[in-house]
Amino acid sequence: MKVLSIQSAVAYGHVGNSAAVFPLQRIGVEVLPVYTVNFSNHTGYGAWRGPMIAPDDVRAVITGIEERGVLGDIDVVLSGYQGGEGIAEVIIETVARVKAANPAAVYACDPVMGNARSGCFVAPAIPVLLRDRVVPVADIITPNQFELGYLTGTEPSDLPSTLESVDRARELGPRTVLVTSVERPDREQGTLEMLVADDEGAWIVTTPQLPLKANGSGDVTAALFTAHYRETGSAAEALARTASSVFGLLEQTLASGQRELQLVEAQEHYAHPRMEFEPRRVR
């Protein structure tokens, strides 16, 4: 499997491509990383250095890849944090070029814009571009609950309202929606859930909620789920593998006492997930 991943990169820590590439490689996926920013660290620190990559420069990198004649080998286009406003059009163009070369390729969009605790942390135009231009051309999207609400103009909270929001998201274009953090009030205390829906049904998985804020965990989740889903064709199996791997990563990060994901140290959780969490069919 080959994945063209258009995301941010940081030198210190693990977000964007700096979070997604290694786990994918560890499970045997060939990754072609294209950067939208090249920062010293993620913006959660409040200070960072380095450039936002101009859309024409991102486009030039992709054109160079195309000139090597490899777009027909790409199975998945994956996008995450976009940086500047012009990146959306570059991504849309790239998806069209890849699918022209390989009609079986899919586009997975992680619509990064914010979360319920922090609100939006991207430029004001980005959420609108994601909703109106990017998400409609995606096959798979992996929003958190906050992002799902923005994309659909709803307020998902309990399971029925979250499923309704997922249905509205699928009406925008994507056939598969993974909600990476479902925090419904009636869930078991001390747990966190992920939910996925596609044409075959909907499933939810429950894991313990660990007491840490882990920048980049959503990027790892989107990457692993997309790869497993592409490989197996089963949303439930991809959800089970991803939940196990990401929980193992977070558990090991918490035990380390470090702020940044212990991405390399936790690599066995990607290669050999313990599969301790069983998805439950909810539709």
PDB file of N, CA, C and O in Angstrom, residues 25-64:
ATOM      1  N   GLN A  25       4.491   3.314   8.460  1.00  0.00           N
ATOM      2  CA  GLN A  25       5.649   2.540   8.013  1.00  0.00           C
ATOM      3  C   GLN A  25       5.811   1.266   8.836  1.00  0.00           C
ATOM      4  O   GLN A  25       6.168   0.208   8.313  1.00  0.00           O
ATOM      5  N   ARG A  26       5.511   1.369  10.128  1.00  0.00           N
ATOM      6  CA  ARG A  26       5.706   0.210  11.016  1.00  0.00           C
ATOM      7  C   ARG A  26       4.749  -0.926  10.689  1.00  0.00           C
ATOM      8  O   ARG A  26       5.043  -2.092  10.978  1.00  0.00           O
ATOM      9  N   ILE A  27       3.607  -0.610  10.072  1.00  0.00           N
ATOM     10  CA  ILE A  27       2.680  -1.673   9.680  1.00  0.00           C
ATOM     11  C   ILE A  27       2.844  -2.028   8.201  1.00  0.00           C
ATOM     12  O   ILE A  27       2.002  -2.729   7.628  1.00  0.00           O
ATOM     13  N   GLY A  28       3.927  -1.534   7.587  1.00  0.00           N
ATOM     14  CA  GLY A  28       4.253  -1.961   6.242  1.00  0.00           C
ATOM     15  C   GLY A  28       3.724  -1.105   5.120  1.00  0.00           C
ATOM     16  O   GLY A  28       3.695  -1.553   3.964  1.00  0.00           O
ATOM     17  N   VAL A  29       3.327   0.123   5.437  1.00  0.00           N
ATOM     18  CA  VAL A  29       2.785   1.025   4.427  1.00  0.00           C
ATOM     19  C   VAL A  29       3.888   1.960   3.931  1.00  0.00           C
ATOM     20  O   VAL A  29       4.624   2.541   4.735  1.00  0.00           O
ATOM     21  N   GLU A  30       3.995   2.107   2.625  1.00  0.00           N
ATOM     22  CA  GLU A  30       4.923   3.068   2.028  1.00  0.00           C
ATOM     23  C   GLU A  30       4.265   4.447   2.041  1.00  0.00           C
ATOM     24  O   GLU A  30       3.136   4.609   1.551  1.00  0.00           O
ATOM     25  N   VAL A  31       4.946   5.443   2.614  1.00  0.00           N
ATOM     26  CA  VAL A  31       4.373   6.781   2.749  1.00  0.00           C
ATOM     27  C   VAL A  31       5.191   7.788   1.962  1.00  0.00           C
ATOM     28  O   VAL A  31       6.424   7.823   2.066  1.00  0.00           O
ATOM     29  N   LEU A  32       4.481   8.627   1.205  1.00  0.00           N
ATOM     30  CA  LEU A  32       5.096   9.760   0.536  1.00  0.00           C
ATOM     31  C   LEU A  32       4.623  11.011   1.261  1.00  0.00           C
ATOM     32  O   LEU A  32       3.502  11.482   1.033  1.00  0.00           O
ATOM     33  N   PRO A  33       5.426  11.566   2.185  1.00  0.00           N
ATOM     34  CA  PRO A  33       4.978  12.710   2.969  1.00  0.00           C
ATOM     35  C   PRO A  33       5.208  14.027   2.224  1.00  0.00           C
ATOM     36  O   PRO A  33       6.285  14.281   1.693  1.00  0.00           O
ATOM     37  N   VAL A  34       4.174  14.854   2.200  1.00  0.00           N
ATOM     38  CA  VAL A  34       4.255  16.205   1.648  1.00  0.00           C
ATOM     39  C   VAL A  34       3.840  17.165   2.756  1.00  0.00           C
ATOM     40  O   VAL A  34       2.782  16.992   3.366  1.00  0.00           O
ATOM     41  N   TYR A  35       4.671  18.165   3.021  1.00  0.00           N
ATOM     42  CA  TYR A  35       4.450  19.040   4.172  1.00  0.00           C
ATOM     43  C   TYR A  35       3.674  20.302   3.798  1.00  0.00           C
ATOM     44  O   TYR A  35       3.897  20.883   2.736  1.00  0.00           O
ATOM     45  N   THR A  36       2.781  20.695   4.708  1.00  0.00           N
ATOM     46  CA  THR A  36       2.058  21.965   4.560  1.00  0.00           C
ATOM     47  C   THR A  36       2.667  23.061   5.430  1.00  0.00           C
ATOM     48  O   THR A  36       2.512  24.243   5.141  1.00  0.00           O
ATOM     49  N   VAL A  37       3.317  22.675   6.518  1.00  0.00           N
ATOM     50  CA  VAL A  37       4.128  23.580   7.335  1.00  0.00           C
ATOM     51  C   VAL A  37       5.355  22.795   7.777  1.00  0.00           C
ATOM     52  O   VAL A  37       5.355  21.562   7.764  1.00  0.00           O
ATOM     53  N   ASN A  38       6.394  23.517   8.171  1.00  0.00           N
ATOM     54  CA  ASN A  38       7.586  22.866   8.728  1.00  0.00           C
ATOM     55  C   ASN A  38       7.984  23.653   9.976  1.00  0.00           C
ATOM     56  O   ASN A  38       8.815  24.558   9.910  1.00  0.00           O
ATOM     57  N   PHE A  39       7.332  23.318  11.090  1.00  0.00           N
ATOM     58  CA  PHE A  39       7.492  24.078  12.323  1.00  0.00           C
ATOM     59  C   PHE A  39       8.489  23.388  13.262  1.00  0.00           C
ATOM     60  O   PHE A  39       8.744  22.195  13.162  1.00  0.00           O
ATOM     61  N   SER A  40       8.988  24.175  14.207  1.00  0.00           N
ATOM     62  CA  SER A  40       9.873  23.630  15.231  1.00  0.00           C
ATOM     63  C   SER A  40       9.126  22.679  16.152  1.00  0.00           C
ATOM     64  O   SER A  40       9.690  21.689  16.622  1.00  0.00           O
ATOM     65  N   ASN A  41       7.871  22.986  16.435  1.00  0.00           N
ATOM     66  CA  ASN A  41       7.045  22.217  17.374  1.00  0.00           C
ATOM     67  C   ASN A  41       5.590  22.551  17.082  1.00  0.00           C
ATOM     68  O   ASN A  41       5.296  23.487  16.328  1.00  0.00           O
ATOM     69  N   HIS A  42       4.663  21.811  17.679  1.00  0.00           N
ATOM     70  CA  HIS A  42       3.249  22.097  17.435  1.00  0.00           C
ATOM     71  C   HIS A  42       2.829  23.376  18.154  1.00  0.00           C
ATOM     72  O   HIS A  42       3.474  23.823  19.116  1.00  0.00           O
ATOM     73  N   THR A  43       1.737  23.941  17.692  1.00  0.00           N
ATOM     74  CA  THR A  43       1.320  25.264  18.155  1.00  0.00           C
ATOM     75  C   THR A  43       0.735  25.252  19.563  1.00  0.00           C
ATOM     76  O   THR A  43       0.491  26.313  20.130  1.00  0.00           O
ATOM     77  N   GLY A  44       0.512  24.066  20.116  1.00  0.00           N
ATOM     78  CA  GLY A  44      -0.009  23.985  21.475  1.00  0.00           C
ATOM     79  C   GLY A  44       0.916  24.573  22.515  1.00  0.00           C
ATOM     80  O   GLY A  44       0.489  24.883  23.634  1.00  0.00           O
ATOM     81  N   TYR A  45       2.186  24.740  22.169  1.00  0.00           N
ATOM     82  CA  TYR A  45       3.128  25.363  23.101  1.00  0.00           C
ATOM     83  C   TYR A  45       2.956  26.878  23.169  1.00  0.00           C
ATOM     84  O   TYR A  45       3.523  27.523  24.051  1.00  0.00           O
ATOM     85  N   GLY A  46       2.211  27.443  22.229  1.00  0.00           N
ATOM     86  CA  GLY A  46       2.013  28.888  22.215  1.00  0.00           C
ATOM     87  C   GLY A  46       3.102  29.649  21.491  1.00  0.00           C
ATOM     88  O   GLY A  46       2.949  30.843  21.206  1.00  0.00           O
ATOM     89  N   ALA A  47       4.221  29.030  21.202  1.00  0.00           N
ATOM     90  CA  ALA A  47       5.318  29.648  20.463  1.00  0.00           C
ATOM     91  C   ALA A  47       5.969  28.591  19.591  1.00  0.00           C
ATOM     92  O   ALA A  47       6.135  27.447  20.019  1.00  0.00           O
ATOM     93  N   TRP A  48       6.309  28.963  18.384  1.00  0.00           N
ATOM     94  CA  TRP A  48       6.960  28.041  17.463  1.00  0.00           C
ATOM     95  C   TRP A  48       7.674  28.847  16.395  1.00  0.00           C
ATOM     96  O   TRP A  48       7.433  30.037  16.231  1.00  0.00           O
ATOM     97  N   ARG A  49       8.552  28.183  15.692  1.00  0.00           N
ATOM     98  CA  ARG A  49       9.280  28.823  14.604  1.00  0.00           C
ATOM     99  C   ARG A  49       9.234  27.933  13.371  1.00  0.00           C
ATOM    100  O   ARG A  49       9.018  26.727  13.471  1.00  0.00           O
ATOM    101  N   GLY A  50       9.489  28.552  12.236  1.00  0.00           N
ATOM    102  CA  GLY A  50       9.509  27.801  10.989  1.00  0.00           C
ATOM    103  C   GLY A  50       8.438  28.263  10.033  1.00  0.00           C
ATOM    104  O   GLY A  50       7.513  28.979  10.407  1.00  0.00           O
ATOM    105  N   PRO A  51       8.537  27.827   8.783  1.00  0.00           N
ATOM    106  CA  PRO A  51       7.667  28.349   7.736  1.00  0.00           C
ATOM    107  C   PRO A  51       6.371  27.586   7.535  1.00  0.00           C
ATOM    108  O   PRO A  51       6.298  26.375   7.712  1.00  0.00           O
ATOM    109  N   MET A  52       5.341  28.332   7.144  1.00  0.00           N
ATOM    110  CA  MET A  52       4.160  27.747   6.534  1.00  0.00           C
ATOM    111  C   MET A  52       4.484  27.614   5.046  1.00  0.00           C
ATOM    112  O   MET A  52       4.971  28.558   4.426  1.00  0.00           O
ATOM    113  N   ILE A  53       4.268  26.460   4.483  1.00  0.00           N
ATOM    114  CA  ILE A  53       4.653  26.215   3.100  1.00  0.00           C
ATOM    115  C   ILE A  53       3.621  26.837   2.156  1.00  0.00           C
ATOM    116  O   ILE A  53       2.415  26.599   2.295  1.00  0.00           O
ATOM    117  N   ALA A  54       4.077  27.628   1.200  1.00  0.00           N
ATOM    118  CA  ALA A  54       3.179  28.268   0.244  1.00  0.00           C
ATOM    119  C   ALA A  54       2.483  27.215  -0.614  1.00  0.00           C
ATOM    120  O   ALA A  54       3.087  26.205  -0.977  1.00  0.00           O
ATOM    121  N   PRO A  55       1.211  27.440  -0.948  1.00  0.00           N
ATOM    122  CA  PRO A  55       0.484  26.459  -1.763  1.00  0.00           C
ATOM    123  C   PRO A  55       1.208  26.076  -3.048  1.00  0.00           C
ATOM    124  O   PRO A  55       1.222  24.900  -3.426  1.00  0.00           O
ATOM    125  N   ASP A  56       1.822  27.052  -3.722  1.00  0.00           N
ATOM    126  CA  ASP A  56       2.530  26.723  -4.965  1.00  0.00           C
ATOM    127  C   ASP A  56       3.725  25.817  -4.715  1.00  0.00           C
ATOM    128  O   ASP A  56       4.084  24.999  -5.576  1.00  0.00           O
ATOM    129  N   ASP A  57       4.355  25.941  -3.534  1.00  0.00           N
ATOM    130  CA  ASP A  57       5.475  25.063  -3.205  1.00  0.00           C
ATOM    131  C   ASP A  57       4.989  23.645  -2.910  1.00  0.00           C
ATOM    132  O   ASP A  57       5.638  22.658  -3.286  1.00  0.00           O
ATOM    133  N   VAL A  58       3.845  23.539  -2.222  1.00  0.00           N
ATOM    134  CA  VAL A  58       3.248  22.214  -1.991  1.00  0.00           C
ATOM    135  C   VAL A  58       2.873  21.589  -3.326  1.00  0.00           C
ATOM    136  O   VAL A  58       3.145  20.407  -3.587  1.00  0.00           O
ATOM    137  N   ARG A  59       2.273  22.387  -4.189  1.00  0.00           N
ATOM    138  CA  ARG A  59       1.886  21.906  -5.519  1.00  0.00           C
ATOM    139  C   ARG A  59       3.105  21.440  -6.317  1.00  0.00           C
ATOM    140  O   ARG A  59       3.057  20.421  -7.020  1.00  0.00           O
ATOM    141  N   ALA A  60       4.206  22.181  -6.203  1.00  0.00           N
ATOM    142  CA  ALA A  60       5.419  21.820  -6.938  1.00  0.00           C
ATOM    143  C   ALA A  60       5.966  20.471  -6.487  1.00  0.00           C
ATOM    144  O   ALA A  60       6.439  19.671  -7.312  1.00  0.00           O
ATOM    145  N   VAL A  61       5.912  20.212  -5.175  1.00  0.00           N
ATOM    146  CA  VAL A  61       6.375  18.919  -4.667  1.00  0.00           C
ATOM    147  C   VAL A  61       5.524  17.790  -5.251  1.00  0.00           C
ATOM    148  O   VAL A  61       6.039  16.752  -5.692  1.00  0.00           O
ATOM    149  N   ILE A  62       4.220  17.989  -5.266  1.00  0.00           N
ATOM    150  CA  ILE A  62       3.322  16.955  -5.803  1.00  0.00           C
ATOM    151  C   ILE A  62       3.542  16.781  -7.299  1.00  0.00           C
ATOM    152  O   ILE A  62       3.531  15.649  -7.819  1.00  0.00           O
ATOM    153  N   THR A  63       3.768  17.879  -8.016  1.00  0.00           N
ATOM    154  CA  THR A  63       4.060  17.785  -9.445  1.00  0.00           C
ATOM    155  C   THR A  63       5.343  16.985  -9.681  1.00  0.00           C
ATOM    156  O   THR A  63       5.430  16.162 -10.605  1.00  0.00           O
ATOM    157  N   GLY A  64       6.344  17.216  -8.831  1.00  0.00           N
ATOM    158  CA  GLY A  64       7.583  16.448  -8.943  1.00  0.00           C
ATOM    159  C   GLY A  64       7.359  14.967  -8.737  1.00  0.00           C
ATOM    160  O   GLY A  64       7.968  14.124  -9.433  1.00  0.00           O
TER     161      GLY A  64
END
